[in-house]
PDB file of C-alpha atoms in Angstrom:
ATOM      1  CA  MET A   1     111.209 157.297 131.266  1.00  0.00           C
ATOM      2  CA  ASP A   2     113.818 157.511 128.885  1.00  0.00           C
ATOM      3  CA  LYS A   3     114.079 155.714 125.337  1.00  0.00           C
ATOM      4  CA  LYS A   4     116.493 153.369 126.776  1.00  0.00           C
ATOM      5  CA  ASN A   5     114.177 152.185 129.424  1.00  0.00           C
ATOM      6  CA  LYS A   6     111.344 151.997 127.188  1.00  0.00           C
ATOM      7  CA  ILE A   7     113.143 149.757 124.880  1.00  0.00           C
ATOM      8  CA  ILE A   8     114.178 147.456 127.716  1.00  0.00           C
ATOM      9  CA  LEU A   9     110.642 147.457 129.255  1.00  0.00           C
ATOM     10  CA  ILE A  10     109.077 146.553 125.849  1.00  0.00           C
ATOM     11  CA  THR A  11     111.891 143.568 125.162  1.00  0.00           C
ATOM     12  CA  THR A  12     111.033 142.367 128.574  1.00  0.00           C
ATOM     13  CA  CYS A  13     107.485 142.395 127.759  1.00  0.00           C
ATOM     14  CA  ILE A  14     107.746 140.630 124.634  1.00  0.00           C
ATOM     15  CA  LEU A  15     110.102 138.041 126.019  1.00  0.00           C
ATOM     16  CA  CYS A  16     107.435 137.116 128.734  1.00  0.00           C
ATOM     17  CA  PHE A  17     104.783 136.724 126.140  1.00  0.00           C
ATOM     18  CA  ILE A  18     106.637 134.181 124.324  1.00  0.00           C
ATOM     19  CA  ALA A  19     107.691 132.343 127.156  1.00  0.00           C
ATOM     20  CA  SER A  20     103.991 132.317 128.219  1.00  0.00           C
ATOM     21  CA  PHE A  21     102.984 131.045 124.932  1.00  0.00           C
ATOM     22  CA  PHE A  22     105.379 128.048 124.790  1.00  0.00           C
ATOM     23  CA  ILE A  23     104.730 126.953 128.435  1.00  0.00           C
ATOM     24  CA  THR A  24     100.907 127.155 127.543  1.00  0.00           C
ATOM     25  CA  LYS A  25     101.531 125.245 124.228  1.00  0.00           C
ATOM     26  CA  ASN A  26     103.641 122.591 126.175  1.00  0.00           C
ATOM     27  CA  ILE A  27     100.774 121.998 128.519  1.00  0.00           C
ATOM     28  CA  VAL A  28      98.208 121.884 125.684  1.00  0.00           C
ATOM     29  CA  ASP A  29     100.591 119.371 123.711  1.00  0.00           C
ATOM     30  CA  LYS A  30     100.915 116.948 126.790  1.00  0.00           C
ATOM     31  CA  ASN A  31      97.156 116.945 127.164  1.00  0.00           C
ATOM     32  CA  ASN A  32      96.533 116.214 123.577  1.00  0.00           C
ATOM     33  CA  GLU A  33      99.162 113.521 123.776  1.00  0.00           C
ATOM     34  CA  LYS A  34      97.456 111.832 126.699  1.00  0.00           C
ATOM     35  CA  ARG A  35      94.046 112.191 124.653  1.00  0.00           C
ATOM     36  CA  PHE A  36      95.561 110.848 121.590  1.00  0.00           C
ATOM     37  CA  MET A  37      96.871 107.674 123.784  1.00  0.00           C
ATOM     38  CA  LYS A  38      93.418 106.713 124.497  1.00  0.00           C
ATOM     39  CA  LYS A  39      92.184 106.538 121.040  1.00  0.00           C
ATOM     40  CA  GLU A  40      91.342 103.333 119.246  1.00  0.00           C
ATOM     41  CA  LEU A  41      94.333 101.733 118.124  1.00  0.00           C
ATOM     42  CA  ASN A  42      92.881 101.524 114.500  1.00  0.00           C
ATOM     43  CA  ASN A  43      93.325 105.006 113.874  1.00  0.00           C
ATOM     44  CA  ASP A  44      95.665 105.664 110.724  1.00  0.00           C
ATOM     45  CA  ASN A  45      97.760 107.797 112.681  1.00  0.00           C
ATOM     46  CA  SER A  46      98.337 105.739 115.581  1.00  0.00           C
ATOM     47  CA  LYS A  47     101.941 104.464 115.116  1.00  0.00           C
ATOM     48  CA  MET A  48     102.797 106.609 118.234  1.00  0.00           C
ATOM     49  CA  VAL A  49     100.540 104.493 120.272  1.00  0.00           C
ATOM     50  CA  ILE A  50     102.654 101.328 119.473  1.00  0.00           C
ATOM     51  CA  LYS A  51     105.336 103.087 121.524  1.00  0.00           C
ATOM     52  CA  HIS A  52     103.002 103.527 124.469  1.00  0.00           C
ATOM     53  CA  MET A  53     101.450  99.944 124.811  1.00  0.00           C
ATOM     54  CA  ASP A  54     103.480  99.761 128.107  1.00  0.00           C
ATOM     55  CA  ASP A  55     100.599 102.166 129.234  1.00  0.00           C
ATOM     56  CA  LYS A  56      98.174  99.872 130.843  1.00  0.00           C
ATOM     57  CA  ILE A  57      94.942 102.194 129.904  1.00  0.00           C
ATOM     58  CA  VAL A  58      96.206 101.701 126.224  1.00  0.00           C
ATOM     59  CA  PHE A  59      96.161  98.111 126.460  1.00  0.00           C
ATOM     60  CA  SER A  60      92.888  97.729 128.420  1.00  0.00           C
ATOM     61  CA  GLU A  61      91.372  99.957 125.522  1.00  0.00           C
ATOM     62  CA  TYR A  62      93.088  97.351 122.954  1.00  0.00           C
ATOM     63  CA  ILE A  63      91.396  94.109 124.712  1.00  0.00           C
ATOM     64  CA  LYS A  64      88.107  95.246 125.631  1.00  0.00           C
ATOM     65  CA  ASP A  65      86.424  94.018 122.282  1.00  0.00           C
ATOM     66  CA  LYS A  66      88.461  90.736 122.323  1.00  0.00           C
ATOM     67  CA  TYR A  67      86.813  87.397 123.116  1.00  0.00           C
ATOM     68  CA  ASP A  68      88.220  85.314 125.947  1.00  0.00           C
ATOM     69  CA  ALA A  69      89.738  82.238 124.451  1.00  0.00           C
ATOM     70  CA  LYS A  70      88.992  80.140 127.509  1.00  0.00           C
ATOM     71  CA  GLN A  71      85.027  80.800 126.667  1.00  0.00           C
ATOM     72  CA  VAL A  72      85.350  80.011 122.989  1.00  0.00           C
ATOM     73  CA  PHE A  73      83.714  76.502 123.338  1.00  0.00           C
ATOM     74  CA  LYS A  74      81.015  77.407 125.800  1.00  0.00           C
ATOM     75  CA  LYS A  75      77.591  77.561 124.597  1.00  0.00           C
ATOM     76  CA  ASP A  76      75.815  81.017 124.323  1.00  0.00           C
ATOM     77  CA  GLY A  77      73.250  80.945 121.445  1.00  0.00           C
ATOM     78  CA  LYS A  78      75.541  83.032 119.360  1.00  0.00           C
ATOM     79  CA  LYS A  79      77.458  82.494 115.846  1.00  0.00           C
ATOM     80  CA  ILE A  80      80.806  83.760 115.961  1.00  0.00           C
ATOM     81  CA  ALA A  81      83.605  83.102 113.820  1.00  0.00           C
ATOM     82  CA  PHE A  82      87.234  83.371 114.989  1.00  0.00           C
ATOM     83  CA  LEU A  83      89.534  83.833 112.103  1.00  0.00           C
ATOM     84  CA  THR A  84      93.107  82.522 112.951  1.00  0.00           C
ATOM     85  CA  PHE A  85      96.432  82.646 110.774  1.00  0.00           C
ATOM     86  CA  ASP A  86      99.291  80.815 111.556  1.00  0.00           C
ATOM     87  CA  ASP A  87     102.937  80.818 110.383  1.00  0.00           C
ATOM     88  CA  GLY A  88     103.337  84.557 109.343  1.00  0.00           C
ATOM     89  CA  PRO A  89     104.166  87.061 109.090  1.00  0.00           C
ATOM     90  CA  SER A  90     105.031  87.340 105.357  1.00  0.00           C
ATOM     91  CA  TYR A  91     104.270  89.570 102.438  1.00  0.00           C
ATOM     92  CA  LEU A  92     100.621  87.923 102.246  1.00  0.00           C
ATOM     93  CA  THR A  93     100.169  89.060 105.670  1.00  0.00           C
ATOM     94  CA  ASN A  94      99.400  92.650 104.095  1.00  0.00           C
ATOM     95  CA  ASP A  95      97.071  91.417 101.881  1.00  0.00           C
ATOM     96  CA  ILE A  96      95.025  89.754 104.367  1.00  0.00           C
ATOM     97  CA  LEU A  97      95.194  92.706 106.414  1.00  0.00           C
ATOM     98  CA  ASP A  98      93.588  94.760 103.734  1.00  0.00           C
ATOM     99  CA  ILE A  99      90.789  92.153 103.114  1.00  0.00           C
ATOM    100  CA  LEU A 100      89.838  92.148 106.924  1.00  0.00           C
ATOM    101  CA  LYS A 101      90.021  95.965 107.053  1.00  0.00           C
ATOM    102  CA  LYS A 102      87.552  96.199 104.198  1.00  0.00           C
ATOM    103  CA  TYR A 103      85.249  93.700 106.146  1.00  0.00           C
ATOM    104  CA  ARG A 104      85.612  95.437 109.273  1.00  0.00           C
ATOM    105  CA  ILE A 105      86.721  92.303 110.757  1.00  0.00           C
ATOM    106  CA  LYS A 106      89.284  91.255 113.603  1.00  0.00           C
ATOM    107  CA  ALA A 107      91.274  88.283 113.439  1.00  0.00           C
ATOM    108  CA  THR A 108      93.949  86.469 115.677  1.00  0.00           C
ATOM    109  CA  PHE A 109      97.547  85.916 114.038  1.00  0.00           C
ATOM    110  CA  PHE A 110      99.485  83.461 115.451  1.00  0.00           C
ATOM    111  CA  VAL A 111     103.056  84.546 114.604  1.00  0.00           C
ATOM    112  CA  VAL A 112     106.354  82.895 114.264  1.00  0.00           C
ATOM    113  CA  GLY A 113     109.015  84.477 116.475  1.00  0.00           C
ATOM    114  CA  ASN A 114     111.765  84.930 114.171  1.00  0.00           C
ATOM    115  CA  LEU A 115     109.693  86.033 111.093  1.00  0.00           C
ATOM    116  CA  ALA A 116     108.000  88.560 113.583  1.00  0.00           C
ATOM    117  CA  LYS A 117     111.582  89.917 114.359  1.00  0.00           C
ATOM    118  CA  GLU A 118     112.095  90.342 110.466  1.00  0.00           C
ATOM    119  CA  ASN A 119     108.852  92.026 110.009  1.00  0.00           C
ATOM    120  CA  LYS A 120     108.233  94.449 112.853  1.00  0.00           C
ATOM    121  CA  ASN A 121     105.956  96.729 110.560  1.00  0.00           C
ATOM    122  CA  LEU A 122     103.574  94.114 109.963  1.00  0.00           C
ATOM    123  CA  ILE A 123     103.382  93.401 113.552  1.00  0.00           C
ATOM    124  CA  GLU A 124     102.669  96.924 114.255  1.00  0.00           C
ATOM    125  CA  LYS A 125     100.043  97.213 111.550  1.00  0.00           C
ATOM    126  CA  GLN A 126      98.489  94.127 113.007  1.00  0.00           C
ATOM    127  CA  ILE A 127      97.952  96.101 116.384  1.00  0.00           C
ATOM    128  CA  ARG A 128      97.064  99.542 114.790  1.00  0.00           C
ATOM    129  CA  ASP A 129      94.183  97.675 113.029  1.00  0.00           C
ATOM    130  CA  GLY A 130      93.006  96.019 116.151  1.00  0.00           C
ATOM    131  CA  HIS A 131      93.963  92.449 115.568  1.00  0.00           C
ATOM    132  CA  SER A 132      95.209  90.050 118.229  1.00  0.00           C
ATOM    133  CA  ILE A 133      98.564  88.618 118.046  1.00  0.00           C
ATOM    134  CA  GLY A 134      99.206  84.974 119.300  1.00  0.00           C
ATOM    135  CA  ASN A 135     102.356  82.817 119.821  1.00  0.00           C
ATOM    136  CA  HIS A 136     103.345  80.073 117.143  1.00  0.00           C
ATOM    137  CA  THR A 137     106.756  79.371 118.886  1.00  0.00           C
ATOM    138  CA  TYR A 138     110.031  80.839 117.373  1.00  0.00           C
ATOM    139  CA  THR A 139     111.164  78.677 114.994  1.00  0.00           C
ATOM    140  CA  HIS A 140     108.282  76.249 114.147  1.00  0.00           C
ATOM    141  CA  ASN A 141     110.839  73.571 113.742  1.00  0.00           C
ATOM    142  CA  TYR A 142     108.910  70.340 114.674  1.00  0.00           C
ATOM    143  CA  LYS A 143     111.960  68.328 115.348  1.00  0.00           C
ATOM    144  CA  ASN A 144     113.523  70.965 117.732  1.00  0.00           C
ATOM    145  CA  ILE A 145     110.556  72.158 119.438  1.00  0.00           C
ATOM    146  CA  TYR A 146     109.123  68.874 120.466  1.00  0.00           C
ATOM    147  CA  SER A 147     112.311  67.413 121.188  1.00  0.00           C
ATOM    148  CA  ASP A 148     112.173  68.535 124.894  1.00  0.00           C
ATOM    149  CA  VAL A 149     109.497  70.368 126.923  1.00  0.00           C
ATOM    150  CA  ASP A 150     112.158  73.080 128.124  1.00  0.00           C
ATOM    151  CA  VAL A 151     113.142  73.645 124.422  1.00  0.00           C
ATOM    152  CA  PHE A 152     109.233  74.194 123.534  1.00  0.00           C
ATOM    153  CA  VAL A 153     108.662  76.454 126.627  1.00  0.00           C
ATOM    154  CA  ASN A 154     111.891  78.512 125.535  1.00  0.00           C
ATOM    155  CA  GLU A 155     110.618  79.097 122.124  1.00  0.00           C
ATOM    156  CA  VAL A 156     107.387  80.419 123.208  1.00  0.00           C
ATOM    157  CA  GLU A 157     108.832  82.651 125.818  1.00  0.00           C
ATOM    158  CA  LYS A 158     111.310  84.064 123.311  1.00  0.00           C
ATOM    159  CA  THR A 159     108.581  84.701 120.709  1.00  0.00           C
ATOM    160  CA  GLN A 160     106.587  86.494 123.597  1.00  0.00           C
ATOM    161  CA  ASN A 161     109.667  88.565 124.188  1.00  0.00           C
ATOM    162  CA  VAL A 162     110.067  89.493 120.548  1.00  0.00           C
ATOM    163  CA  ILE A 163     106.139  90.446 120.283  1.00  0.00           C
ATOM    164  CA  LYS A 164     106.387  92.632 123.556  1.00  0.00           C
ATOM    165  CA  SER A 165     109.699  94.363 122.064  1.00  0.00           C
ATOM    166  CA  ILE A 166     107.575  95.312 119.070  1.00  0.00           C
ATOM    167  CA  VAL A 167     104.402  96.003 120.697  1.00  0.00           C
ATOM    168  CA  GLY A 168     105.058  97.136 124.425  1.00  0.00           C
ATOM    169  CA  SER A 169     105.651  95.651 127.673  1.00  0.00           C
ATOM    170  CA  ASN A 170     102.166  95.546 128.874  1.00  0.00           C
ATOM    171  CA  TYR A 171     101.065  93.405 125.720  1.00  0.00           C
ATOM    172  CA  ASP A 172      99.867  90.510 127.771  1.00  0.00           C
ATOM    173  CA  ILE A 173      97.804  88.390 125.360  1.00  0.00           C
ATOM    174  CA  LYS A 174      99.600  84.973 125.996  1.00  0.00           C
ATOM    175  CA  LEU A 175      97.810  82.680 123.563  1.00  0.00           C
ATOM    176  CA  VAL A 176      99.856  79.753 122.103  1.00  0.00           C
ATOM    177  CA  ARG A 177      98.990  77.693 119.180  1.00  0.00           C
ATOM    178  CA  PHE A 178     101.097  74.511 118.861  1.00  0.00           C
ATOM    179  CA  PRO A 179     102.675  73.946 115.507  1.00  0.00           C
ATOM    180  CA  GLY A 180     100.298  71.007 114.134  1.00  0.00           C
ATOM    181  CA  GLY A 181      97.920  71.545 117.048  1.00  0.00           C
ATOM    182  CA  SER A 182      98.118  70.337 120.736  1.00  0.00           C
ATOM    183  CA  PHE A 183      96.072  67.465 119.983  1.00  0.00           C
ATOM    184  CA  GLY A 184      96.802  64.087 121.684  1.00  0.00           C
ATOM    185  CA  ASP A 185      98.189  62.915 125.169  1.00  0.00           C
ATOM    186  CA  ARG A 186     101.761  63.069 123.817  1.00  0.00           C
ATOM    187  CA  LEU A 187     101.505  66.711 124.367  1.00  0.00           C
ATOM    188  CA  ASN A 188     100.064  66.929 127.723  1.00  0.00           C
ATOM    189  CA  PRO A 189     103.544  67.811 129.298  1.00  0.00           C
ATOM    190  CA  TYR A 190     103.773  70.476 126.861  1.00  0.00           C
ATOM    191  CA  ARG A 191     100.572  71.818 127.470  1.00  0.00           C
ATOM    192  CA  ASP A 192     101.095  71.779 131.257  1.00  0.00           C
ATOM    193  CA  ALA A 193     104.542  73.531 131.114  1.00  0.00           C
ATOM    194  CA  ILE A 194     103.203  76.407 129.242  1.00  0.00           C
ATOM    195  CA  HIS A 195     100.111  76.550 131.558  1.00  0.00           C
ATOM    196  CA  LYS A 196     102.112  77.107 134.462  1.00  0.00           C
ATOM    197  CA  LYS A 197     103.864  79.926 132.630  1.00  0.00           C
ATOM    198  CA  GLY A 198     100.516  81.612 132.340  1.00  0.00           C
ATOM    199  CA  TYR A 199      99.833  80.802 128.513  1.00  0.00           C
ATOM    200  CA  TYR A 200      96.854  79.376 127.238  1.00  0.00           C
ATOM    201  CA  ASN A 201      96.959  76.931 124.214  1.00  0.00           C
ATOM    202  CA  MET A 202      94.298  77.627 121.461  1.00  0.00           C
ATOM    203  CA  ASP A 203      93.580  74.923 118.842  1.00  0.00           C
ATOM    204  CA  TRP A 204      90.682  75.121 116.213  1.00  0.00           C
ATOM    205  CA  ASN A 205      87.535  73.267 114.959  1.00  0.00           C
ATOM    206  CA  ALA A 206      87.353  74.190 111.289  1.00  0.00           C
ATOM    207  CA  LEU A 207      89.802  74.800 108.852  1.00  0.00           C
ATOM    208  CA  ASN A 208      90.243  75.722 105.097  1.00  0.00           C
ATOM    209  CA  GLY A 209      92.786  72.799 104.355  1.00  0.00           C
ATOM    210  CA  ASP A 210      95.621  75.248 103.011  1.00  0.00           C
ATOM    211  CA  ALA A 211      97.954  73.000 105.444  1.00  0.00           C
ATOM    212  CA  GLU A 212      97.595  70.126 103.140  1.00  0.00           C
ATOM    213  CA  GLY A 213      99.719  71.867 100.339  1.00  0.00           C
ATOM    214  CA  ASN A 214     100.601  74.954  98.510  1.00  0.00           C
ATOM    215  CA  ASN A 215      98.381  76.363  95.759  1.00  0.00           C
ATOM    216  CA  ILE A 216      95.149  74.568  96.549  1.00  0.00           C
ATOM    217  CA  PRO A 217      92.793  75.663  94.365  1.00  0.00           C
ATOM    218  CA  LYS A 218      90.654  78.540  96.140  1.00  0.00           C
ATOM    219  CA  GLU A 219      87.310  76.675  95.649  1.00  0.00           C
ATOM    220  CA  LYS A 220      88.679  73.904  97.425  1.00  0.00           C
ATOM    221  CA  LEU A 221      89.447  75.971 100.476  1.00  0.00           C
ATOM    222  CA  ILE A 222      86.133  77.460 100.584  1.00  0.00           C
ATOM    223  CA  GLU A 223      84.620  74.302 100.382  1.00  0.00           C
ATOM    224  CA  ASN A 224      86.578  72.721 103.432  1.00  0.00           C
ATOM    225  CA  VAL A 225      85.089  75.859 105.348  1.00  0.00           C
ATOM    226  CA  LYS A 226      81.718  75.240 104.660  1.00  0.00           C
ATOM    227  CA  ASN A 227      82.059  71.336 105.360  1.00  0.00           C
ATOM    228  CA  THR A 228      83.959  72.116 108.716  1.00  0.00           C
ATOM    229  CA  ILE A 229      81.622  74.507 110.431  1.00  0.00           C
ATOM    230  CA  GLN A 230      78.435  72.726 109.884  1.00  0.00           C
ATOM    231  CA  GLY A 231      76.560  72.209 112.965  1.00  0.00           C
ATOM    232  CA  LYS A 232      78.918  74.552 115.079  1.00  0.00           C
ATOM    233  CA  ASN A 233      77.829  77.773 116.577  1.00  0.00           C
ATOM    234  CA  HIS A 234      81.487  79.006 117.780  1.00  0.00           C
ATOM    235  CA  VAL A 235      84.049  78.193 115.139  1.00  0.00           C
ATOM    236  CA  VAL A 236      88.100  78.651 115.269  1.00  0.00           C
ATOM    237  CA  ILE A 237      88.900  78.477 111.683  1.00  0.00           C
ATOM    238  CA  LEU A 238      92.626  77.668 110.875  1.00  0.00           C
ATOM    239  CA  MET A 239      94.144  79.280 107.963  1.00  0.00           C
ATOM    240  CA  HIS A 240      97.784  80.351 107.293  1.00  0.00           C
ATOM    241  CA  ASP A 241      99.407  83.556 106.259  1.00  0.00           C
ATOM    242  CA  CYS A 242     102.856  82.408 104.995  1.00  0.00           C
ATOM    243  CA  ALA A 243     104.469  83.112 101.774  1.00  0.00           C
ATOM    244  CA  ALA A 244     103.269  79.880 100.100  1.00  0.00           C
ATOM    245  CA  LYS A 245      99.786  80.364 100.719  1.00  0.00           C
ATOM    246  CA  LYS A 246      98.618  82.718  97.765  1.00  0.00           C
ATOM    247  CA  THR A 247      95.267  80.840  97.424  1.00  0.00           C
ATOM    248  CA  THR A 248      94.243  81.340 101.040  1.00  0.00           C
ATOM    249  CA  VAL A 249      94.264  85.196 100.140  1.00  0.00           C
ATOM    250  CA  GLU A 250      92.243  84.613  96.902  1.00  0.00           C
ATOM    251  CA  ALA A 251      89.894  82.672  98.921  1.00  0.00           C
ATOM    252  CA  LEU A 252      89.420  84.792 101.939  1.00  0.00           C
ATOM    253  CA  PRO A 253      86.880  87.282 100.785  1.00  0.00           C
ATOM    254  CA  ASP A 254      84.241  84.356  99.531  1.00  0.00           C
ATOM    255  CA  ILE A 255      84.945  82.546 102.923  1.00  0.00           C
ATOM    256  CA  ILE A 256      83.915  85.824 105.054  1.00  0.00           C
ATOM    257  CA  GLU A 257      80.977  86.486 102.547  1.00  0.00           C
ATOM    258  CA  TYR A 258      79.930  82.903 103.178  1.00  0.00           C
ATOM    259  CA  LEU A 259      80.067  83.199 106.957  1.00  0.00           C
ATOM    260  CA  ILE A 260      78.270  86.609 107.006  1.00  0.00           C
ATOM    261  CA  SER A 261      75.707  84.718 104.804  1.00  0.00           C
ATOM    262  CA  GLU A 262      75.184  82.084 107.787  1.00  0.00           C
ATOM    263  CA  GLY A 263      74.928  84.603 110.420  1.00  0.00           C
ATOM    264  CA  TYR A 264      78.293  84.755 111.762  1.00  0.00           C
ATOM    265  CA  GLU A 265      79.839  87.678 113.820  1.00  0.00           C
ATOM    266  CA  PHE A 266      83.484  87.673 113.961  1.00  0.00           C
ATOM    267  CA  LYS A 267      85.735  88.157 116.813  1.00  0.00           C
ATOM    268  CA  ALA A 268      89.505  88.248 117.673  1.00  0.00           C
ATOM    269  CA  LEU A 269      90.878  86.444 120.793  1.00  0.00           C
ATOM    270  CA  LYS A 270      92.719  87.247 123.857  1.00  0.00           C
TER     271      LYS A 270
END
């Protein structure tokens, strides 16, 4: 074999080796991606998972530890606290997420659609940390949303579409909290309308009272929780993470510590 043929042979072997290397690497990378997609969503490097909520396996992993909202008020002998936050997200949401992460607690955030659209990063963080996202209408404008059943339903649907556009098309937690709550016969047509669309409305049976005004002393918020959970094993606690509720953030660690001392475990809703 002359020198020229030897060079051609060696070059061909090198090229074959390089091609084989990259083909093998591509297969390994794809397998690693599949394994990665199945990891828990609270992994700090899981932003990529957000893009794959379209994958039913990822969504099923995400909801497996969530509590069925339809079973919340059924007696099972357990003490469970469901921390819920309305009217966000806002810049305070990040502080609340940090507190929840410190205590390894999952909560439920009922988001306003137009705020969610403006704060996609916070919605993504809520999902990455394993929290649930519920629907709190698109504008939270009482005069508008309660003017007509169709208007209300459209606001709910619009918000759900915003959530899915951020999280993924398979995000199928269809929890709604009516602004102001769904209490009273007047809202029966509104409840019926969203139920027909497959949604479930979730009110509360305890609260910190931060809806009564801004900058309520944190001691008062803590006391309100203590008073409103009395005699209840399953407590759905209403709080707010909108920008005006700074003392809610300040009170939250003490509220959590009190609930722990009273023997409650914590769950997010689905």
